[in-house]
Amino acid sequence: MLLTYQFKLNPTPEQVIILETWGELLRRHWNYALGERLDWLMRTRSRIDRCSLVSEPIGEIPEKADYYTQASDLKRTKELFPDYKNIYADCQQQNLMRLDKAWKRWLTPDKKGKKGGKPRFKKRGDISSFTFPRVNSPKAGAHLVSNILKLSKIGEVEVILHRPIPDGFEIKQATILSKADGWYVSFSLEDKTVPDSLSVDEIKSATGIDVGLEKFLTTADGESIEVPQYYRKAQSKLARIQRQLARKVKGSKNYQKQSNKVARLHLHVARQRKEFHYHVAHWLVNSYDLIVFENLNIRGLARTRLAKSILDVAWSAFLQIMQAVAVKRGKLTLGVDPRGTSINCSSCGERVEKTLFIRVHSCSCGLVIDRDWNSALNLLKRGSVGLPISGCGGLDNSQPVKQQVSFVNLRCSRYIACN
């Protein structure tokens, strides 16, 4: 299992210039290599029996450009452009590997028949990261000794280790990347001691979670978590600093400073959201052995009028984090079809048609609960078929039913409050 630990770097001003120069040279090399591939593609796709009225490539058809041919040309590139001799060779090869993966995603469909977008030419500043594929090995370009990262052709850079690297983990590679507030290093760590997932007989507790916009999620136990709306709360400040940016002369020093302020605010919002997701994921994994969630078409929902709110809660990112945390803890997650979960009654199964504005599920069998709570119970029913778990059959109508009011004890309680 691979984990990623990210730490902030404290490079000297001279090292910052070297890092920025590497990024610019790798950007130019990316554009040249992409141009070679597109030129070959255009020339080999021309019809042999007719010519276009607009334009037609002429001249000798070049050889097919792929990773191996372009990697072998690195030696010639360094002869023509001596600046590339100052870049560690593995970083240049990794840059070509990224392009090769993007190229194959565009031309070769995956198992579902979908293709990626066309690789684009990079503008200045677009490539802000490069990778050292080997760390702490005899021929590696990166060595981590205590809190000092020794990089080939760059020198020793201080690493702010805000948390220790766990014992027994092997550092596979290091990626140097630039963000709005400085330079960072991401270590890919391999852990071979991942706990085995629970068997069916070992599952003692399970829940279904229904995600939404009014509440971030609601569990089958009736507990709900408020939507933090980090982007919505930062909108007024973001609009103000963007208006200030629009008044600056594009390309000037003041423009760059103001642009950095905008980027820092977006970075702050993203970090707030990610921390919130991890808090909720750890709370769920600590509380349940099996978590059933709904397989939503989030990309399609993000094209509706509610796009801003859906992107603000970031359901897809949360579900990925929750599944990763569950794997690390040996717990289980299961995605099920969400169709009908908010309409069908969790007690008797009868269809109760209602619009999105109706937030209470009221059935003729006597069940009156919150709409999201009913949906979470239906998700739990679908995901727990055949499991020896008590309490998955719905609610007891003989008892007074109302949504539970409680608080979730988390490390940072200001982020989560249950209704």
Short mmCIF file of C-alpha atoms in Angstrom, two decimals:
data_model
loop_
_atom_site.label_atom_id
_atom_site.label_comp_id
_atom_site.label_asym_id
_atom_site.label_seq_id
_atom_site.Cartn_x
_atom_site.Cartn_y
_atom_site.Cartn_z
CA MET A 1 0.00 0.00 0.00
CA LEU A 2 1.28 3.47 -0.92
CA LEU A 3 0.79 6.48 1.32
CA THR A 4 1.72 10.10 0.59
CA TYR A 5 3.24 12.36 3.24
CA GLN A 6 3.71 16.00 2.31
CA PHE A 7 6.14 18.34 4.06
CA LYS A 8 7.07 21.95 3.52
CA LEU A 9 10.56 22.83 2.31
CA ASN A 10 12.68 25.77 3.41
CA PRO A 11 14.96 26.41 0.41
CA THR A 12 17.44 29.28 0.14
CA PRO A 13 16.79 32.10 -2.38
CA GLU A 14 19.40 30.57 -4.69
CA GLN A 15 17.71 27.18 -4.53
CA VAL A 16 14.33 28.77 -5.29
CA ILE A 17 15.78 30.20 -8.51
CA ILE A 18 17.11 26.74 -9.45
CA LEU A 19 13.75 25.10 -8.76
CA GLU A 20 11.89 27.69 -10.84
CA THR A 21 14.43 27.32 -13.68
CA TRP A 22 13.94 23.55 -13.69
CA GLY A 23 10.18 23.98 -13.97
CA GLU A 24 10.50 26.37 -16.91
CA LEU A 25 12.95 24.14 -18.80
CA LEU A 26 10.77 21.07 -18.23
CA ARG A 27 7.76 23.04 -19.50
CA ARG A 28 9.58 23.85 -22.75
CA HIS A 29 10.64 20.25 -23.16
CA TRP A 30 7.04 19.09 -22.59
CA ASN A 31 5.78 21.45 -25.30
CA TYR A 32 8.45 20.32 -27.78
CA ALA A 33 7.78 16.63 -27.14
CA LEU A 34 4.01 17.15 -27.43
CA GLY A 35 4.54 19.05 -30.69
CA GLU A 36 6.50 16.08 -32.09
CA ARG A 37 3.67 13.70 -31.25
CA LEU A 38 0.95 15.94 -32.69
CA ASP A 39 2.98 16.52 -35.87
CA TRP A 40 3.35 12.77 -36.41
CA LEU A 41 -0.36 12.25 -35.72
CA MET A 42 -1.42 14.96 -38.19
CA ARG A 43 0.84 13.70 -40.98
CA THR A 44 -0.18 10.06 -40.62
CA ARG A 45 -3.91 10.87 -40.52
CA SER A 46 -3.97 12.64 -43.94
CA ARG A 47 -6.03 10.99 -46.71
CA ILE A 48 -3.92 9.55 -49.51
CA ASP A 49 -6.55 10.01 -52.26
CA ARG A 50 -7.56 13.63 -51.69
CA CYS A 51 -6.29 16.86 -50.15
CA SER A 52 -7.92 19.30 -47.78
CA LEU A 53 -9.00 22.68 -49.14
CA VAL A 54 -7.71 24.39 -46.00
CA SER A 55 -4.27 22.92 -45.29
CA GLU A 56 -2.33 19.74 -45.85
CA PRO A 57 1.01 18.65 -44.35
CA ILE A 58 3.81 18.21 -46.85
CA GLY A 59 7.28 16.76 -46.67
CA GLU A 60 8.67 13.52 -45.31
CA ILE A 61 6.59 11.76 -42.66
CA PRO A 62 8.61 11.62 -39.41
CA GLU A 63 9.05 8.47 -37.35
CA LYS A 64 6.51 7.74 -34.66
CA ALA A 65 7.33 9.65 -31.48
CA ASP A 66 6.87 7.75 -28.21
CA TYR A 67 8.50 7.71 -24.80
CA TYR A 68 11.46 5.59 -25.84
CA THR A 69 12.41 7.64 -28.89
CA GLN A 70 12.04 10.93 -27.01
CA ALA A 71 13.96 9.64 -23.99
CA SER A 72 16.81 8.56 -26.26
CA ASP A 73 16.91 12.12 -27.69
CA LEU A 74 17.68 13.60 -24.26
CA LYS A 75 21.41 13.31 -24.91
CA ARG A 76 21.07 15.35 -28.11
CA THR A 77 18.88 17.88 -26.30
CA LYS A 78 21.64 18.50 -23.76
CA GLU A 79 24.16 19.01 -26.56
CA LEU A 80 21.99 21.60 -28.30
CA PHE A 81 20.79 23.28 -25.09
CA PRO A 82 23.45 23.05 -22.35
CA ASP A 83 21.01 24.36 -19.69
CA TYR A 84 19.41 20.92 -19.59
CA LYS A 85 22.67 19.44 -18.30
CA ASN A 86 21.89 21.11 -14.96
CA ILE A 87 18.66 19.08 -14.55
CA TYR A 88 18.85 15.63 -12.99
CA ALA A 89 18.30 13.07 -15.78
CA ASP A 90 15.61 11.08 -13.94
CA CYS A 91 13.47 14.23 -13.59
CA GLN A 92 13.54 14.75 -17.35
CA GLN A 93 12.55 11.14 -17.95
CA GLN A 94 9.69 11.43 -15.47
CA ASN A 95 8.49 14.53 -17.33
CA LEU A 96 8.32 12.49 -20.56
CA MET A 97 6.54 9.66 -18.71
CA ARG A 98 3.81 12.09 -17.61
CA LEU A 99 3.34 13.16 -21.21
CA ASP A 100 3.24 9.54 -22.38
CA LYS A 101 0.51 8.68 -19.84
CA ALA A 102 -1.56 11.71 -20.86
CA TRP A 103 -1.11 10.79 -24.53
CA LYS A 104 -2.24 7.20 -24.02
CA ARG A 105 -5.26 8.29 -21.94
CA TRP A 106 -6.32 10.48 -24.85
CA LEU A 107 -5.96 7.87 -27.63
CA THR A 108 -6.65 4.61 -25.79
CA PRO A 109 -10.06 4.12 -24.10
CA ASP A 110 -10.24 2.53 -20.67
CA LYS A 111 -12.29 -0.52 -19.69
CA LYS A 112 -15.49 1.55 -19.75
CA GLY A 113 -14.72 2.96 -23.21
CA LYS A 114 -13.92 6.46 -21.95
CA LYS A 115 -10.95 8.55 -23.04
CA GLY A 116 -9.09 11.38 -21.37
CA GLY A 117 -8.74 14.91 -22.67
CA LYS A 118 -6.22 15.98 -25.30
CA PRO A 119 -2.81 16.88 -23.82
CA ARG A 120 -2.27 20.64 -23.89
CA PHE A 121 0.71 22.88 -24.39
CA LYS A 122 1.79 24.34 -21.06
CA LYS A 123 1.92 28.07 -20.36
CA ARG A 124 4.59 29.65 -18.21
CA GLY A 125 4.25 28.39 -14.65
CA ASP A 126 1.98 25.44 -15.51
CA ILE A 127 4.63 22.83 -14.67
CA SER A 128 5.42 23.44 -11.01
CA SER A 129 6.48 19.93 -9.95
CA PHE A 130 9.07 17.31 -10.84
CA THR A 131 9.78 13.87 -9.46
CA PHE A 132 12.83 12.03 -8.20
CA PRO A 133 11.82 8.37 -8.76
CA ARG A 134 14.39 6.95 -6.32
CA VAL A 135 15.10 8.00 -2.74
CA ASN A 136 17.80 6.81 -0.33
CA SER A 137 19.18 4.23 -2.77
CA PRO A 138 22.80 4.12 -4.07
CA LYS A 139 21.96 5.74 -7.44
CA ALA A 140 19.12 7.96 -6.18
CA GLY A 141 18.98 11.69 -6.81
CA ALA A 142 17.31 12.37 -3.45
CA HIS A 143 18.45 11.37 0.03
CA LEU A 144 16.60 12.17 3.23
CA VAL A 145 18.89 12.37 6.27
CA SER A 146 17.15 13.52 9.45
CA ASN A 147 15.38 16.74 8.36
CA ILE A 148 17.72 17.47 5.43
CA LEU A 149 16.77 16.50 1.87
CA LYS A 150 19.82 16.21 -0.38
CA LEU A 151 18.81 16.77 -4.01
CA SER A 152 21.18 16.15 -6.90
CA LYS A 153 22.34 19.40 -8.61
CA ILE A 154 20.28 21.46 -6.12
CA GLY A 155 21.92 20.83 -2.77
CA GLU A 156 20.70 20.33 0.78
CA VAL A 157 17.19 21.63 1.52
CA GLU A 158 15.67 21.80 4.98
CA VAL A 159 12.44 19.80 5.43
CA ILE A 160 9.94 20.85 8.07
CA LEU A 161 8.96 17.42 9.44
CA HIS A 162 5.74 18.27 11.24
CA ARG A 163 5.14 14.53 11.80
CA PRO A 164 7.63 11.64 11.82
CA ILE A 165 7.81 9.13 9.00
CA PRO A 166 6.53 5.82 10.47
CA ASP A 167 9.01 3.05 11.14
CA GLY A 168 9.08 0.29 8.57
CA PHE A 169 7.90 2.51 5.72
CA GLU A 170 10.08 2.70 2.60
CA ILE A 171 10.29 5.99 0.68
CA LYS A 172 9.73 5.12 -2.98
CA GLN A 173 9.89 8.55 -4.62
CA ALA A 174 9.92 12.28 -3.87
CA THR A 175 7.99 14.93 -5.79
CA ILE A 176 9.00 18.58 -5.43
CA LEU A 177 6.07 20.92 -6.04
CA SER A 178 5.33 24.61 -5.79
CA LYS A 179 2.21 26.04 -4.15
CA ALA A 180 1.00 29.55 -3.49
CA ASP A 181 2.68 29.64 -0.08
CA GLY A 182 6.02 27.99 -0.92
CA TRP A 183 7.72 24.76 -1.97
CA TYR A 184 6.75 21.29 -0.72
CA VAL A 185 7.95 17.71 -1.04
CA SER A 186 5.59 14.72 -1.30
CA PHE A 187 7.07 11.37 -0.27
CA SER A 188 5.42 8.20 -1.58
CA LEU A 189 5.73 5.65 1.23
CA GLU A 190 5.22 1.92 0.82
CA ASP A 191 3.72 0.04 3.74
CA LYS A 192 3.69 -3.74 3.47
CA THR A 193 1.87 -4.24 6.77
CA VAL A 194 -1.63 -3.21 5.69
CA PRO A 195 -4.23 -5.01 7.87
CA ASP A 196 -6.47 -7.53 6.16
CA SER A 197 -10.06 -6.48 5.59
CA LEU A 198 -12.69 -7.80 7.95
CA SER A 199 -14.51 -10.95 6.93
CA VAL A 200 -18.29 -11.05 6.75
CA ASP A 201 -18.54 -12.87 10.07
CA GLU A 202 -16.44 -10.21 11.82
CA ILE A 203 -18.68 -7.27 10.87
CA LYS A 204 -20.41 -6.13 14.05
CA SER A 205 -21.66 -2.65 13.10
CA ALA A 206 -22.73 -1.09 9.84
CA THR A 207 -24.33 2.11 8.61
CA GLY A 208 -25.52 3.76 5.46
CA ILE A 209 -24.64 7.38 4.66
CA ASP A 210 -26.73 9.71 2.53
CA VAL A 211 -24.84 12.78 1.30
CA GLY A 212 -26.62 16.01 0.53
CA LEU A 213 -26.43 19.78 0.30
CA GLU A 214 -28.64 20.70 3.26
CA LYS A 215 -26.66 18.28 5.45
CA PHE A 216 -23.25 16.99 4.47
CA LEU A 217 -24.28 13.44 5.35
CA THR A 218 -26.83 11.55 7.43
CA THR A 219 -26.18 8.12 8.89
CA ALA A 220 -28.63 5.27 9.38
CA ASP A 221 -28.52 6.02 13.12
CA GLY A 222 -30.08 9.42 12.47
CA GLU A 223 -26.93 11.47 13.10
CA SER A 224 -26.28 14.26 10.62
CA ILE A 225 -23.37 16.59 9.93
CA GLU A 226 -23.75 20.16 8.83
CA VAL A 227 -22.37 21.42 5.53
CA PRO A 228 -19.38 23.67 6.34
CA GLN A 229 -19.64 25.75 3.08
CA TYR A 230 -16.03 26.87 3.14
CA TYR A 231 -16.12 28.33 -0.38
CA ARG A 232 -19.44 30.12 0.19
CA LYS A 233 -18.06 31.78 3.32
CA ALA A 234 -14.91 32.90 1.46
CA GLN A 235 -16.79 34.27 -1.56
CA SER A 236 -17.03 37.88 -0.39
CA LYS A 237 -13.33 38.09 0.42
CA LEU A 238 -12.44 36.30 -2.80
CA ALA A 239 -14.54 38.74 -4.84
CA ARG A 240 -12.86 41.70 -3.18
CA ILE A 241 -9.29 40.58 -3.86
CA GLN A 242 -10.22 39.54 -7.41
CA ARG A 243 -11.57 43.05 -8.08
CA GLN A 244 -8.25 44.40 -6.81
CA LEU A 245 -6.45 42.02 -9.14
CA ALA A 246 -8.47 43.23 -12.13
CA ARG A 247 -7.24 46.79 -11.52
CA LYS A 248 -3.57 45.81 -11.69
CA VAL A 249 -1.47 45.98 -14.84
CA LYS A 250 -1.24 42.44 -16.13
CA GLY A 251 2.28 41.05 -15.81
CA SER A 252 3.47 43.68 -13.33
CA LYS A 253 4.94 42.98 -9.90
CA ASN A 254 1.77 44.22 -8.19
CA TYR A 255 -0.28 41.91 -10.42
CA GLN A 256 1.83 38.94 -9.40
CA LYS A 257 1.52 39.80 -5.68
CA GLN A 258 -2.25 40.17 -5.90
CA SER A 259 -2.55 36.98 -7.95
CA ASN A 260 -0.66 35.16 -5.21
CA LYS A 261 -3.19 36.44 -2.65
CA VAL A 262 -6.02 34.94 -4.72
CA ALA A 263 -4.17 31.63 -5.01
CA ARG A 264 -3.48 31.56 -1.27
CA LEU A 265 -7.16 32.00 -0.46
CA HIS A 266 -8.15 29.16 -2.81
CA LEU A 267 -5.45 27.00 -1.20
CA HIS A 268 -6.76 27.83 2.29
CA VAL A 269 -10.32 26.84 1.32
CA ALA A 270 -9.10 23.57 -0.21
CA ARG A 271 -7.14 22.72 2.93
CA GLN A 272 -10.12 23.48 5.17
CA ARG A 273 -12.32 21.17 3.10
CA LYS A 274 -9.73 18.38 3.06
CA GLU A 275 -9.25 18.52 6.83
CA PHE A 276 -13.02 18.38 7.33
CA HIS A 277 -13.25 15.33 5.05
CA TYR A 278 -10.55 13.51 7.01
CA HIS A 279 -12.26 14.27 10.34
CA VAL A 280 -15.57 12.87 9.11
CA ALA A 281 -13.92 9.84 7.47
CA HIS A 282 -12.03 8.90 10.64
CA TRP A 283 -15.17 9.32 12.74
CA LEU A 284 -17.13 6.97 10.46
CA VAL A 285 -14.37 4.35 10.28
CA ASN A 286 -13.90 4.42 14.06
CA SER A 287 -17.64 3.96 14.61
CA TYR A 288 -18.54 1.28 12.04
CA ASP A 289 -17.07 -1.83 10.44
CA LEU A 290 -19.08 -1.45 7.21
CA ILE A 291 -20.04 1.86 5.57
CA VAL A 292 -22.54 1.77 2.70
CA PHE A 293 -22.64 4.82 0.42
CA GLU A 294 -24.48 5.73 -2.75
CA ASN A 295 -22.82 5.61 -6.18
CA LEU A 296 -23.83 9.03 -7.47
CA ASN A 297 -23.11 10.48 -10.90
CA ILE A 298 -21.33 13.45 -9.33
CA ARG A 299 -19.88 14.68 -12.60
CA GLY A 300 -23.37 14.90 -14.09
CA LEU A 301 -24.79 16.61 -10.99
CA ALA A 302 -22.01 19.20 -11.19
CA ARG A 303 -23.48 20.42 -14.52
CA THR A 304 -26.76 21.50 -12.94
CA ARG A 305 -27.80 24.77 -11.29
CA LEU A 306 -26.44 23.44 -8.01
CA ALA A 307 -22.92 23.09 -9.42
CA LYS A 308 -21.30 25.56 -7.03
CA SER A 309 -22.77 23.92 -3.93
CA ILE A 310 -21.95 20.41 -5.16
CA LEU A 311 -18.34 21.34 -5.91
CA ASP A 312 -18.09 23.07 -2.53
CA VAL A 313 -19.00 19.93 -0.55
CA ALA A 314 -16.78 17.78 -2.84
CA TRP A 315 -18.55 14.44 -2.37
CA SER A 316 -16.19 12.61 -4.73
CA ALA A 317 -13.08 13.71 -2.82
CA PHE A 318 -14.70 12.74 0.48
CA LEU A 319 -15.67 9.25 -0.72
CA GLN A 320 -12.11 8.64 -1.96
CA ILE A 321 -10.68 9.74 1.38
CA MET A 322 -13.18 7.63 3.32
CA GLN A 323 -12.36 4.51 1.30
CA ALA A 324 -8.61 5.08 1.72
CA VAL A 325 -8.97 5.50 5.49
CA ALA A 326 -11.11 2.35 5.66
CA VAL A 327 -8.47 0.31 3.82
CA LYS A 328 -5.77 1.52 6.23
CA ARG A 329 -7.94 0.44 9.19
CA GLY A 330 -9.04 -2.87 7.69
CA LYS A 331 -12.69 -1.74 7.52
CA LEU A 332 -15.12 -2.22 4.62
CA THR A 333 -16.94 0.22 2.33
CA LEU A 334 -19.57 -0.58 -0.28
CA GLY A 335 -21.18 1.55 -2.98
CA VAL A 336 -24.77 0.75 -3.99
CA ASP A 337 -27.29 2.01 -6.52
CA PRO A 338 -29.02 5.12 -5.07
CA ARG A 339 -32.15 4.94 -7.24
CA GLY A 340 -35.32 4.97 -5.19
CA THR A 341 -33.64 5.29 -1.81
CA SER A 342 -35.27 8.63 -1.03
CA ILE A 343 -38.69 7.56 -2.35
CA ASN A 344 -39.13 4.05 -0.96
CA CYS A 345 -40.15 3.70 2.67
CA SER A 346 -37.43 2.12 4.81
CA SER A 347 -40.07 0.41 6.98
CA CYS A 348 -42.63 -1.08 4.58
CA GLY A 349 -41.03 -0.51 1.16
CA GLU A 350 -43.96 1.50 -0.25
CA ARG A 351 -43.14 4.27 -2.76
CA VAL A 352 -43.84 7.73 -1.37
CA GLU A 353 -43.42 10.25 -4.17
CA LYS A 354 -42.08 13.65 -3.09
CA THR A 355 -40.21 16.58 -4.56
CA LEU A 356 -36.83 17.84 -3.41
CA PHE A 357 -38.52 20.59 -1.39
CA ILE A 358 -40.22 18.03 0.87
CA ARG A 359 -37.66 17.17 3.54
CA VAL A 360 -39.81 14.83 5.68
CA HIS A 361 -40.70 11.25 4.74
CA SER A 362 -44.26 10.47 5.83
CA CYS A 363 -45.64 7.02 4.99
CA SER A 364 -49.08 5.47 5.44
CA CYS A 365 -47.49 2.80 7.66
CA GLY A 366 -46.93 5.46 10.30
CA LEU A 367 -43.24 6.18 9.72
CA VAL A 368 -42.43 9.90 9.84
CA ILE A 369 -38.72 10.69 9.74
CA ASP A 370 -36.30 12.99 8.00
CA ARG A 371 -35.97 12.34 4.27
CA ASP A 372 -32.18 11.86 4.42
CA TRP A 373 -32.47 9.51 7.38
CA ASN A 374 -34.92 7.36 5.43
CA SER A 375 -32.53 7.28 2.48
CA ALA A 376 -29.61 6.22 4.72
CA LEU A 377 -31.70 3.35 6.12
CA ASN A 378 -32.53 2.18 2.58
CA LEU A 379 -28.85 2.29 1.63
CA LEU A 380 -27.98 0.21 4.67
CA LYS A 381 -30.64 -2.34 3.71
CA ARG A 382 -29.24 -2.71 0.20
CA GLY A 383 -25.64 -3.01 1.34
CA SER A 384 -26.22 -5.38 4.26
CA VAL A 385 -28.13 -8.11 2.43
CA GLY A 386 -26.92 -11.46 3.77
CA LEU A 387 -24.93 -9.98 6.64
CA PRO A 388 -25.59 -11.14 10.23
CA ILE A 389 -26.13 -7.61 11.55
CA SER A 390 -28.99 -6.68 13.85
CA GLY A 391 -30.82 -3.42 13.43
CA CYS A 392 -30.79 -3.32 9.62
CA GLY A 393 -34.47 -3.93 9.12
CA GLY A 394 -35.69 -0.38 9.58
CA LEU A 395 -37.35 1.42 12.50
CA ASP A 396 -39.85 0.17 15.02
CA ASN A 397 -43.10 2.05 14.41
CA SER A 398 -44.33 1.31 17.93
CA GLN A 399 -41.74 3.74 19.33
CA PRO A 400 -41.92 7.53 18.87
CA VAL A 401 -39.67 8.35 15.95
CA LYS A 402 -37.70 11.54 15.70
CA GLN A 403 -34.26 12.49 14.51
CA GLN A 404 -31.56 12.07 17.10
CA VAL A 405 -29.77 15.09 18.49
CA SER A 406 -26.16 14.49 19.43
CA PHE A 407 -22.64 15.76 18.92
CA VAL A 408 -19.74 13.89 17.37
CA ASN A 409 -16.57 13.96 19.47
CA LEU A 410 -13.80 14.75 17.05
CA ARG A 411 -10.32 16.19 17.40
CA CYS A 412 -11.52 19.52 16.00
CA SER A 413 -15.12 19.94 17.14
CA ARG A 414 -15.62 23.33 15.51
CA TYR A 415 -15.89 21.67 12.09
CA ILE A 416 -18.70 19.21 12.85
CA ALA A 417 -21.98 19.58 14.69
CA CYS A 418 -24.69 16.98 14.44
CA ASN A 419 -28.33 18.05 14.32
#
